[in-house]
Structures are given as structure tokens and as C-alpha cells.
Coordinates of C-alpha atoms and ligand atoms in Angstrom, one line a residue:
X1 CA -1.5 -29.7 2.2
X2 CA -3.2 -31.6 -1.4
X3 CA -2.5 -28.5 -3.3
X4 CA -0.7 -29.7 -6.4
X5 CA 0.3 -26.7 -8.7
X6 CA 3.7 -26.0 -9.8
X7 CA 5.4 -23.2 -7.0
X8 CA 5.1 -20.3 -9.3
X9 CA 4.3 -20.8 -13.4
X10 CA 2.2 -19.5 -15.7
X11 CA 3.3 -15.8 -16.7
X12 CA 4.6 -15.0 -20.8
X13 CA 8.2 -15.2 -19.4
X14 CA 8.2 -18.4 -17.5
X15 CA 6.2 -19.9 -20.4
X16 CA 9.1 -18.8 -22.6
X17 CA 11.7 -20.3 -20.1
X18 CA 9.6 -23.5 -19.9
X19 CA 9.9 -23.6 -23.6
X20 CA 13.8 -23.6 -23.1
X21 CA 13.8 -26.2 -20.8
X22 CA 11.8 -28.3 -23.0
X23 CA 14.3 -28.1 -25.4
X24 CA 17.2 -28.6 -22.9
X25 CA 15.1 -31.7 -21.6
X26 CA 15.1 -33.9 -25.1
X27 CA 19.3 -33.2 -25.3
X28 CA 20.4 -33.9 -22.0
X29 CA 20.3 -37.0 -19.9
X30 CA 17.6 -37.4 -17.3
X31 CA 20.2 -37.8 -14.9
X32 CA 22.3 -35.1 -15.0
X33 CA 19.5 -32.3 -15.0
X34 CA 18.7 -34.4 -12.2
X35 CA 22.2 -33.6 -10.6
X36 CA 22.1 -30.3 -11.6
X37 CA 18.6 -28.9 -10.8
X38 CA 19.5 -30.3 -7.4
X39 CA 21.4 -27.1 -7.1
X40 CA 18.8 -24.4 -8.0
X41 CA 16.9 -22.5 -5.8
X42 CA 13.2 -23.9 -5.0
X43 CA 11.5 -21.4 -6.8
X44 CA 13.4 -21.9 -10.3
X45 CA 13.1 -25.7 -9.6
X46 CA 9.4 -25.4 -9.5
X47 CA 9.9 -23.8 -13.1
X48 CA 11.4 -27.3 -14.2
X49 CA 8.5 -29.1 -13.0
X50 CA 6.3 -27.7 -15.7
X51 CA 8.4 -29.3 -18.7
X52 CA 6.7 -32.1 -18.8
X53 CA 4.5 -34.7 -16.7
X54 CA 7.5 -37.3 -17.0
X55 CA 9.3 -34.2 -15.1
X56 CA 6.3 -33.2 -13.0
X57 CA 6.4 -36.9 -11.6
X58 CA 9.9 -37.2 -11.3
X59 CA 11.0 -33.5 -9.9
X60 CA 7.6 -33.1 -7.9
X61 CA 7.4 -36.7 -6.6
X62 CA 11.1 -36.6 -5.6
X63 CA 11.1 -35.8 -1.8
X64 CA 14.7 -36.6 -1.9
X65 CA 15.3 -34.0 -4.4
X66 CA 13.0 -31.0 -2.6
X67 CA 14.8 -32.1 1.0
X68 CA 17.8 -31.4 -0.7
X69 CA 17.0 -28.2 -2.4
X70 CA 15.6 -26.7 1.1
X71 CA 18.8 -28.0 2.9
X72 CA 20.7 -25.7 0.3
X73 CA 18.5 -22.5 1.5
X74 CA 20.2 -20.6 4.2
X75 CA 18.8 -19.6 7.6
X76 CA 15.7 -21.6 6.4
X77 CA 14.1 -22.9 9.8
X78 CA 13.6 -26.7 9.1
X79 CA 10.5 -28.1 7.8
X80 CA 7.8 -28.7 10.7
X81 CA 6.7 -32.2 11.3
X82 CA 3.3 -31.9 10.4
X83 CA 3.6 -30.8 6.6
X84 CA 5.2 -33.9 5.9
X85 CA 6.4 -33.7 2.1
X86 CA 8.9 -31.4 1.0
X87 CA 7.9 -29.8 -1.6
X88 CA 4.6 -28.7 0.7
X89 CA 6.9 -26.6 2.5
X90 CA 8.4 -25.0 -0.3
X91 CA 5.3 -24.6 -1.8
X92 CA 4.6 -22.8 1.2
X93 CA 7.8 -20.2 1.8
X94 CA 8.5 -20.1 -2.2
X95 CA 5.1 -20.5 -3.8
X96 CA 3.2 -17.7 -5.0
X97 CA -0.4 -19.4 -5.7
X98 CA -3.6 -19.3 -3.4
X99 CA -3.8 -22.6 -1.6
X100 CA -7.4 -22.3 -1.3
X101 CA -8.4 -20.6 -5.0
X102 CA -5.5 -21.7 -6.9
X103 CA -5.1 -17.9 -8.0
X104 CA -1.5 -17.5 -9.8
X105 CA 0.8 -15.2 -8.2
X106 CA -1.6 -14.3 -5.9
X107 CA -1.0 -16.4 -2.9
X108 CA 0.9 -14.2 0.4
X109 CA 2.1 -15.9 3.2
X110 CA 0.3 -17.3 6.5
X111 CA 2.9 -18.6 7.7
X112 CA 0.7 -19.5 11.5
X113 CA -2.0 -21.3 9.1
X114 CA 0.6 -23.1 6.6
X115 CA -1.3 -21.3 3.9
X116 CA -0.7 -19.1 1.0
X117 CA -3.6 -16.8 0.5
X118 CA -4.9 -14.3 -2.3
X119 CA -6.9 -11.1 -1.0
X120 CA -10.2 -12.9 -1.7
X121 CA -9.7 -16.1 0.3
X122 CA -8.2 -14.2 3.3
X123 CA -11.6 -12.5 3.6
X124 CA -13.4 -15.8 4.2
X125 CA -11.0 -16.5 7.2
X126 CA -13.0 -16.9 10.2
X127 CA -12.3 -14.4 13.5
X128 CA -11.0 -16.2 16.8
X129 CA -12.9 -15.7 19.7
X130 CA -10.4 -14.9 22.5
X131 CA -11.4 -17.6 24.6
X132 CA -10.3 -19.9 21.7
X133 CA -7.2 -17.7 21.0
X134 CA -4.4 -20.3 22.8
X135 CA -6.0 -23.3 21.1
X136 CA -5.3 -22.7 17.5
X137 CA -2.8 -21.1 15.5
X138 CA -4.4 -18.0 14.2
X139 CA -3.2 -15.3 11.5
X140 CA -3.0 -11.8 12.7
X141 CA -4.3 -9.4 10.1
X142 CA -5.5 -5.8 10.3
X143 CA -6.1 -6.7 14.5
X144 CA -7.6 -9.7 14.1
X145 CA -7.1 -13.0 14.5
X146 CA -7.7 -15.5 11.8
X147 CA -8.3 -19.0 11.0
X148 CA -10.1 -21.0 8.4
X149 CA -13.7 -22.1 8.4
X150 CA -12.6 -25.4 8.3
X151 CA -10.1 -25.6 11.6
X152 CA -12.3 -23.6 13.2
X153 CA -15.1 -25.5 13.3
X154 CA -13.0 -28.3 13.9
X155 CA -11.8 -27.9 17.0
X156 CA -15.0 -26.1 18.5
X157 CA -16.5 -29.9 17.6
X158 CA -13.6 -31.3 20.1
X159 CA -14.1 -29.0 22.6
X160 CA -17.9 -30.0 22.6
X161 CA -17.2 -33.2 24.5
X162 CA -18.2 -33.7 28.3
X163 CA -15.7 -36.3 29.0
X164 CA -13.9 -33.5 31.0
X165 CA -10.5 -36.2 31.3
X166 CA -10.4 -35.7 27.2
X167 CA -11.0 -32.2 27.2
X168 CA -7.6 -31.2 29.5
X169 CA -5.9 -33.7 27.0
X170 CA -6.8 -32.0 24.0
X171 CA -6.6 -28.7 25.4
X172 CA -2.9 -29.2 26.0
X173 CA -2.2 -31.0 23.3
X174 CA -4.0 -27.5 21.4
X175 CA -1.9 -25.9 23.8
X176 CA 1.3 -27.3 22.5
X177 CA 0.3 -27.1 19.2
X178 CA -0.2 -23.3 18.6
X179 CA 2.6 -22.1 20.8
X180 CA 5.1 -25.1 18.4
X181 CA 3.3 -23.2 15.1
X182 CA 2.9 -19.6 16.4
X183 CA 7.1 -20.1 17.1
X184 CA 7.7 -21.4 13.6
X185 CA 5.7 -19.1 12.0
X186 CA 7.4 -16.4 13.8
X187 CA 10.7 -17.3 12.6
X188 CA 10.0 -17.7 9.2
X189 CA 8.8 -14.3 9.1
X190 CA 11.9 -13.2 10.5
X191 CA 13.9 -15.4 7.8
X192 CA 11.5 -13.7 5.3
X193 CA 12.8 -9.8 6.5
X194 CA 16.2 -11.2 6.6
X195 CA 16.3 -12.5 3.2
X196 CA 14.6 -9.1 2.2
X197 CA 17.2 -7.3 3.5
X198 CA 19.9 -8.8 2.2
X199 CA 18.3 -8.2 -1.2
X200 CA 18.4 -4.8 -0.9
X201 CA 21.5 -5.0 0.3
X202 CA 23.2 -6.6 -2.8
X203 CA 21.0 -4.6 -5.2
X204 CA 22.8 -1.2 -3.1
X205 CA 26.4 -2.9 -4.1
X206 CA 25.9 -3.8 -7.8
X207 CA 24.2 -0.2 -7.9
X208 CA 27.3 1.3 -6.5
X209 CA 29.7 -1.0 -8.7
X210 CA 27.8 -0.2 -11.7
X211 CA 28.4 3.4 -11.2
X212 CA 31.7 3.2 -10.3
X213 CA 32.4 1.0 -13.5
X214 CA 30.5 4.1 -15.7
X215 CA 32.8 6.6 -13.8
X216 CA 35.6 4.7 -14.4
X217 CA 34.8 4.6 -18.5
X218 CA 34.2 8.2 -18.4
X219 CA 37.5 9.1 -17.0
X220 CA 39.1 6.7 -19.2
X221 CA 37.1 8.0 -22.1
X222 CA 38.3 11.5 -21.5
X223 CA 35.3 12.9 -19.8
X224 CA 36.6 13.3 -16.3
X225 CA 35.5 16.6 -16.1
X226 CA 31.9 14.8 -15.8
X227 CA 32.5 12.7 -13.3
X228 CA 31.6 15.3 -10.5
X229 CA 28.1 15.6 -11.9
X230 CA 27.2 11.9 -11.2
X231 CA 29.0 11.7 -7.4
Ligands
LIG1 ZN1 -7.6 -17.5 -3.0

């Protein structure tokens, strides 16, 4: 992946946050900031990358920093070996940009393709023929097996060889890679579902705590007879 945008910035609210970060950056030593931001969740770290070009080089350019940040994400499947840089894995999992047209806050994960794509770019994907489905990782969408045109063209070109030994070797390697990438994608989708469930559970817990706090306040203020209305 060569996509170089931050994980997800651009909204007015985020711009205000970045201004605040710039202010703090001018007052704190860089080493201290680096130590602190290595404990941030990946999406928050992406905001720091927007502070200025110096920070962008230090933050986006530090594989070690991104590696540490990703290791702290509970349950996240390990970065696959073919995604060379940890920041690219962070962009895939936590980014919000379309990797192809670079539209902000539009990219939805297609983990099988190791891409995030907006609706429009997703419509530009090619449909895989059943005879090739075990040879290339595909994104399953509305009953279709989809891949990028570039990846599919490259696959079909490699399959043109007339050297049967090379062809057999190539097909075996593709089948192995396809199986590994699809399995990793399944684990990522599963991890995402777990994260969503955890967030909902936490929201429910907080709502219950806040309601109980409000009820306790009512009672303390002498409005206990209203409590049954809220239970
Ligand atoms: Zn797009």
C-alpha cells in the first residue's frame, strides 16, 4: 500500500482538535509527547500525524511507534506479513479514507482485498469467475466475488503461461495465499464484531449507571415519589 493520508482527519471538530494539539506541541518536549502518544489508540494517533510536517515525519515515519500502538489493541489479529508497515495495517483497520479515490470518511473495509473502499470505488471492482475463486482473495458483496481490476488482470496474465510446471507452482502458491488472506480477513471481521458488541455493552452499562445516579439524586432531593416513573 502506498496511501499516505492520515488515518482519519478533516472534520471541523477534528480541525479544532488539531489546533489544540499544535498549541500543546509547542509547549512540550517532543520525546515526552512521543512517549505519551505511544499509549494512544490508533485513531487518536492518526490525529497527531496531522499536527505539522515535522510531527508527520516522526509519527507516520516511526514503524516502532505504530507497532507498539497496534500491539496494545486487544484481540487485534497480527499484521499479515505482506502488509509491510504497521501504519498501513493501522490505516486498513482504523482508517476512514477510501484507498483508491482518497475520499475522507468514506472507506469501508474490504479486508480480503486489504483495502478500504468508498461505495463508488467498490462499484468499480471486477467480478471473479468461479474458476478463479480459489486463486485470488475476493471481497464478498451482495452475492458477488469482487476483486480490483489490477489484481485480476495480473492473475490472468500469470495464468497464461504454457510452462505447466510453472503454472502448477503458481496456482499452488496462489491457493495458499488466497486461503491465508481470506482466513485473516475472517478473523478481522470477527474482531470488529466483538469490538462493536463490547462498545454496545459499555454504552448500556453507562446508561444504567447514569439513570441510577439521576434516580439517587431525585431521592436525595425529596422527589422519591417520582422514581417509579423512571423505572
Ligand atoms: Zn473511493
